[in-house]
Amino acid sequence: MRTSPPGIREPADLHAVDADRNRLLALMPRETRRAWTPLCELVSLPLGEALFDPGDTLRFVYFPVTATVALLHLLGTGDCVQVAMVGREGLVGTGAFMGGGPMTMRAVVQNAGTALRIDAAAVKEEFEHGGQTMRLLLQYAQALMFQVSQTAVCNRHHTPQQQLCRWLMLSLDRAHGDEIVTTHELVGMMLGVRRETVSDAIGRLQAQGLVRSGRGRIKVLDRPGLELGACECYRMVRHEYEMLLAARPDAGS
């Protein structure tokens, strides 16, 4: 069992985070951010760091700022498949306010970066106060569940090429710039396909001038073209989060 939480800690002020701060946290009412400020830490999340595993008790909720976190379902064979990814549009740790209990998934840092970390008990307490904070957290949980279900549909009905384009577009939406730090093997693990399948699909995207792959990075050269290659799952998931993150007059900044 983990004895210390992951991440390198620094003090944080929810009113002093840079312009790339977590978008969901920015929508929280002023009173909520005021209550969380003394409990909040800015942490550095290295690539591959596990924030929690199945069976763990949730200690912290993470609001990614520049990091991206993959939520993985572990199979009985020991393999795992990505069911969702979380970046600065959301949070990792919905179990804090959705019933609690041991974690059922694994959360792994997909792209290294920073996150704001808050004690899970504090998030649960604020959620139980009701009001706008509760509504916003429930809406986010609904958007995340939609991503999980849509990923399952995509993995069952769409080609590896379409799945790869979807995965790249979702990763790009959560990245800073046009590069995604990853390997063909890692993408294969996330999609639940062989590395060779990923390499063939990326080769076809390179031949079309959409991406350039090399040295553990995939650089997107033509975003509109890449989006055309993705299935409707990408656009449906993106729309769900756009609805969530639309400006709200009753959310203080």
Short mmCIF file of C-alpha atoms in Angstrom, two decimals:
data_model
loop_
_atom_site.label_atom_id
_atom_site.label_comp_id
_atom_site.label_asym_id
_atom_site.label_seq_id
_atom_site.Cartn_x
_atom_site.Cartn_y
_atom_site.Cartn_z
CA MET A 1 0.00 0.00 0.00
CA ARG A 2 1.25 3.47 -0.87
CA THR A 3 2.56 5.33 2.20
CA SER A 4 2.84 8.77 0.65
CA PRO A 5 0.75 10.46 -2.05
CA PRO A 6 2.25 10.85 -5.54
CA GLY A 7 3.51 14.19 -6.80
CA ILE A 8 6.05 16.80 -5.80
CA ARG A 9 4.29 19.39 -3.64
CA GLU A 10 4.34 23.17 -3.73
CA PRO A 11 1.99 25.69 -2.06
CA ALA A 12 -0.85 26.86 -4.27
CA ASP A 13 -3.39 29.66 -4.25
CA LEU A 14 -6.56 29.00 -6.25
CA HIS A 15 -6.71 32.71 -7.14
CA ALA A 16 -3.08 32.87 -8.30
CA VAL A 17 -2.80 29.95 -10.74
CA ASP A 18 -1.75 30.94 -14.27
CA ALA A 19 -4.07 31.30 -17.25
CA ASP A 20 -3.86 27.56 -17.99
CA ARG A 21 -5.44 26.64 -14.66
CA ASN A 22 -7.99 23.88 -14.47
CA ARG A 23 -11.17 24.97 -16.25
CA LEU A 24 -13.56 23.05 -14.03
CA LEU A 25 -12.04 24.51 -10.88
CA ALA A 26 -12.30 27.99 -12.42
CA LEU A 27 -16.10 27.51 -12.65
CA MET A 28 -16.47 26.75 -8.95
CA PRO A 29 -18.24 29.40 -6.84
CA ARG A 30 -15.98 31.88 -5.04
CA GLU A 31 -17.01 30.43 -1.68
CA THR A 32 -15.87 26.96 -2.69
CA ARG A 33 -12.49 28.14 -3.96
CA ARG A 34 -12.06 30.20 -0.79
CA ALA A 35 -12.70 27.12 1.36
CA TRP A 36 -10.31 24.97 -0.69
CA THR A 37 -7.42 27.45 -0.97
CA PRO A 38 -5.69 26.58 2.34
CA LEU A 39 -6.03 22.85 1.55
CA CYS A 40 -4.78 23.02 -2.03
CA GLU A 41 -1.30 22.05 -3.26
CA LEU A 42 0.30 22.34 -6.69
CA VAL A 43 1.95 19.01 -7.50
CA SER A 44 4.22 17.85 -10.31
CA LEU A 45 3.05 14.57 -11.84
CA PRO A 46 5.74 12.58 -13.68
CA LEU A 47 4.94 10.40 -16.68
CA GLY A 48 3.70 6.97 -15.63
CA GLU A 49 2.92 7.94 -12.02
CA ALA A 50 -0.05 5.97 -10.63
CA LEU A 51 -2.38 8.25 -8.67
CA PHE A 52 -4.41 5.30 -7.45
CA ASP A 53 -5.02 1.63 -8.22
CA PRO A 54 -8.06 -0.65 -7.89
CA GLY A 55 -8.73 -1.31 -4.24
CA ASP A 56 -7.07 1.90 -3.02
CA THR A 57 -8.88 4.31 -0.73
CA LEU A 58 -9.11 7.71 -2.39
CA ARG A 59 -7.09 10.28 -0.44
CA PHE A 60 -6.89 13.16 -2.90
CA VAL A 61 -8.77 14.69 -5.81
CA TYR A 62 -6.56 16.00 -8.63
CA PHE A 63 -7.47 18.93 -10.88
CA PRO A 64 -4.94 18.71 -13.76
CA VAL A 65 -3.40 21.98 -14.92
CA THR A 66 -0.84 20.87 -17.52
CA ALA A 67 -0.85 17.10 -16.90
CA THR A 68 -3.13 14.53 -18.55
CA VAL A 69 -4.26 11.45 -16.65
CA ALA A 70 -5.50 8.18 -18.16
CA LEU A 71 -8.21 6.16 -16.43
CA LEU A 72 -7.59 2.47 -17.04
CA HIS A 73 -9.70 -0.64 -16.58
CA LEU A 74 -7.60 -3.63 -15.55
CA LEU A 75 -8.47 -7.01 -17.04
CA GLY A 76 -8.10 -10.39 -15.41
CA THR A 77 -5.26 -11.17 -17.80
CA GLY A 78 -3.23 -8.30 -16.38
CA ASP A 79 -3.78 -6.18 -19.48
CA CYS A 80 -5.44 -2.78 -19.25
CA VAL A 81 -7.53 -0.60 -21.53
CA GLN A 82 -7.99 3.15 -21.31
CA VAL A 83 -11.61 4.13 -20.72
CA ALA A 84 -11.17 7.91 -20.35
CA MET A 85 -8.60 10.68 -20.14
CA VAL A 86 -8.68 13.77 -17.95
CA GLY A 87 -6.89 17.06 -18.48
CA ARG A 88 -7.44 20.64 -17.45
CA GLU A 89 -11.15 20.34 -18.27
CA GLY A 90 -11.87 18.12 -15.27
CA LEU A 91 -10.79 16.21 -12.20
CA VAL A 92 -9.48 12.79 -11.21
CA GLY A 93 -11.26 11.24 -8.23
CA THR A 94 -15.02 11.41 -8.73
CA GLY A 95 -15.28 8.67 -6.10
CA ALA A 96 -14.83 11.38 -3.47
CA PHE A 97 -18.42 12.51 -4.05
CA MET A 98 -19.98 9.59 -5.96
CA GLY A 99 -20.41 7.07 -3.16
CA GLY A 100 -16.85 6.50 -2.01
CA GLY A 101 -15.52 2.98 -1.48
CA PRO A 102 -12.36 1.42 -2.94
CA MET A 103 -11.24 2.55 -6.37
CA THR A 104 -12.27 0.32 -9.29
CA MET A 105 -9.91 1.78 -11.90
CA ARG A 106 -6.28 2.78 -12.20
CA ALA A 107 -5.30 6.42 -12.80
CA VAL A 108 -1.92 6.90 -14.50
CA VAL A 109 -0.22 10.08 -15.68
CA GLN A 110 -0.35 9.99 -19.49
CA ASN A 111 1.40 13.32 -20.05
CA ALA A 112 3.67 14.73 -17.36
CA GLY A 113 2.75 18.10 -15.91
CA THR A 114 1.15 19.76 -12.91
CA ALA A 115 -2.12 19.40 -11.05
CA LEU A 116 -3.88 21.01 -8.11
CA ARG A 117 -4.42 18.45 -5.37
CA ILE A 118 -7.11 18.73 -2.69
CA ASP A 119 -7.99 16.38 0.14
CA ALA A 120 -10.83 14.09 -0.95
CA ALA A 121 -12.68 14.67 2.32
CA ALA A 122 -12.76 18.42 1.67
CA VAL A 123 -14.27 17.90 -1.79
CA LYS A 124 -16.89 15.53 -0.34
CA GLU A 125 -17.77 18.02 2.40
CA GLU A 126 -18.24 20.87 -0.09
CA PHE A 127 -20.29 18.60 -2.36
CA GLU A 128 -22.61 17.71 0.51
CA HIS A 129 -23.35 21.39 1.07
CA GLY A 130 -25.31 21.26 -2.18
CA GLY A 131 -25.82 24.28 -4.38
CA GLN A 132 -23.79 25.16 -7.46
CA THR A 133 -20.74 23.14 -6.40
CA MET A 134 -22.77 19.95 -6.13
CA ARG A 135 -24.51 20.59 -9.47
CA LEU A 136 -21.23 21.30 -11.24
CA LEU A 137 -19.52 18.19 -9.85
CA LEU A 138 -22.50 16.02 -10.82
CA GLN A 139 -22.49 17.48 -14.33
CA TYR A 140 -18.80 16.73 -14.63
CA ALA A 141 -19.33 13.14 -13.42
CA GLN A 142 -22.01 12.76 -16.10
CA ALA A 143 -19.64 14.05 -18.80
CA LEU A 144 -16.93 11.66 -17.64
CA MET A 145 -19.34 8.71 -17.65
CA PHE A 146 -20.38 9.68 -21.16
CA GLN A 147 -16.72 9.56 -22.24
CA VAL A 148 -16.32 6.11 -20.65
CA SER A 149 -19.42 4.71 -22.37
CA GLN A 150 -18.55 6.29 -25.72
CA THR A 151 -15.04 4.84 -25.54
CA ALA A 152 -16.55 1.39 -25.03
CA VAL A 153 -18.75 1.87 -28.10
CA CYS A 154 -15.78 3.11 -30.13
CA ASN A 155 -13.57 0.18 -29.15
CA ARG A 156 -16.30 -2.23 -30.21
CA HIS A 157 -17.53 -0.72 -33.47
CA HIS A 158 -14.80 1.45 -35.03
CA THR A 159 -11.57 0.61 -36.78
CA PRO A 160 -8.17 0.92 -35.09
CA GLN A 161 -7.43 3.83 -37.45
CA GLN A 162 -10.54 5.71 -36.28
CA GLN A 163 -9.80 4.89 -32.65
CA LEU A 164 -6.26 6.20 -33.03
CA CYS A 165 -7.49 9.47 -34.55
CA ARG A 166 -10.01 9.84 -31.71
CA TRP A 167 -7.32 9.18 -29.11
CA LEU A 168 -4.91 11.64 -30.72
CA MET A 169 -7.55 14.36 -30.95
CA LEU A 170 -8.64 13.94 -27.33
CA SER A 171 -4.98 13.98 -26.25
CA LEU A 172 -4.31 17.07 -28.34
CA ASP A 173 -7.26 18.89 -26.74
CA ARG A 174 -5.60 18.35 -23.37
CA ALA A 175 -2.01 19.01 -24.46
CA HIS A 176 -0.08 22.27 -24.62
CA GLY A 177 1.01 22.64 -28.22
CA ASP A 178 0.81 20.24 -31.15
CA GLU A 179 2.98 17.41 -29.78
CA ILE A 180 1.94 14.37 -27.76
CA VAL A 181 4.68 12.64 -25.78
CA THR A 182 4.00 8.92 -26.16
CA THR A 183 5.18 5.72 -27.84
CA HIS A 184 3.46 3.32 -30.22
CA GLU A 185 3.58 0.68 -27.49
CA LEU A 186 1.88 2.98 -24.97
CA VAL A 187 -0.84 3.97 -27.45
CA GLY A 188 -1.42 0.29 -28.20
CA MET A 189 -1.83 -0.42 -24.50
CA MET A 190 -4.29 2.47 -24.13
CA LEU A 191 -6.38 1.31 -27.09
CA GLY A 192 -6.09 -2.40 -26.32
CA VAL A 193 -4.46 -3.25 -29.67
CA ARG A 194 -1.03 -4.52 -30.75
CA ARG A 195 1.87 -2.09 -31.13
CA GLU A 196 2.21 -3.15 -34.76
CA THR A 197 -1.40 -2.13 -35.38
CA VAL A 198 -0.66 1.33 -33.99
CA SER A 199 2.53 1.63 -36.05
CA ASP A 200 0.68 0.73 -39.25
CA ALA A 201 -2.07 3.26 -38.49
CA ILE A 202 0.41 6.03 -37.69
CA GLY A 203 2.29 5.18 -40.87
CA ARG A 204 -0.85 5.81 -42.89
CA LEU A 205 -1.44 9.12 -41.09
CA GLN A 206 2.15 10.15 -41.84
CA ALA A 207 1.72 9.25 -45.51
CA GLN A 208 -1.28 11.60 -45.60
CA GLY A 209 0.79 14.40 -44.03
CA LEU A 210 -1.38 14.51 -40.90
CA VAL A 211 1.23 13.61 -38.26
CA ARG A 212 4.96 13.04 -37.80
CA SER A 213 6.10 10.37 -35.37
CA GLY A 214 9.53 9.82 -33.86
CA ARG A 215 11.59 9.68 -30.64
CA GLY A 216 8.65 9.08 -28.35
CA ARG A 217 6.58 11.94 -29.76
CA ILE A 218 3.73 12.36 -32.21
CA LYS A 219 3.49 15.81 -33.75
CA VAL A 220 0.15 16.75 -35.29
CA LEU A 221 0.70 18.60 -38.58
CA ASP A 222 -2.89 18.90 -39.79
CA ARG A 223 -5.47 19.03 -37.00
CA PRO A 224 -8.57 19.50 -39.22
CA GLY A 225 -7.43 16.59 -41.40
CA LEU A 226 -6.84 14.40 -38.35
CA GLU A 227 -10.29 15.23 -37.01
CA LEU A 228 -11.83 14.14 -40.31
CA GLY A 229 -10.23 10.74 -39.80
CA ALA A 230 -11.75 10.35 -36.34
CA CYS A 231 -15.12 8.72 -35.79
CA GLU A 232 -18.13 10.59 -34.43
CA CYS A 233 -17.15 9.49 -30.91
CA TYR A 234 -14.56 12.26 -30.68
CA ARG A 235 -17.01 15.00 -31.62
CA MET A 236 -19.68 13.64 -29.28
CA VAL A 237 -17.31 13.58 -26.31
CA ARG A 238 -15.96 17.03 -27.12
CA HIS A 239 -19.49 18.44 -27.36
CA GLU A 240 -20.37 16.96 -23.95
CA TYR A 241 -17.46 18.78 -22.31
CA GLU A 242 -18.14 22.00 -24.21
CA MET A 243 -21.65 21.99 -22.75
CA LEU A 244 -20.23 21.47 -19.27
CA LEU A 245 -17.60 24.19 -19.56
CA ALA A 246 -19.86 26.83 -21.10
CA ALA A 247 -19.70 30.12 -19.19
CA ARG A 248 -22.05 30.23 -16.21
CA PRO A 249 -23.23 33.57 -14.80
CA ASP A 250 -23.61 32.09 -11.29
CA ALA A 251 -20.01 30.79 -11.08
CA GLY A 252 -17.64 33.32 -9.56
CA SER A 253 -14.13 33.86 -10.93
#
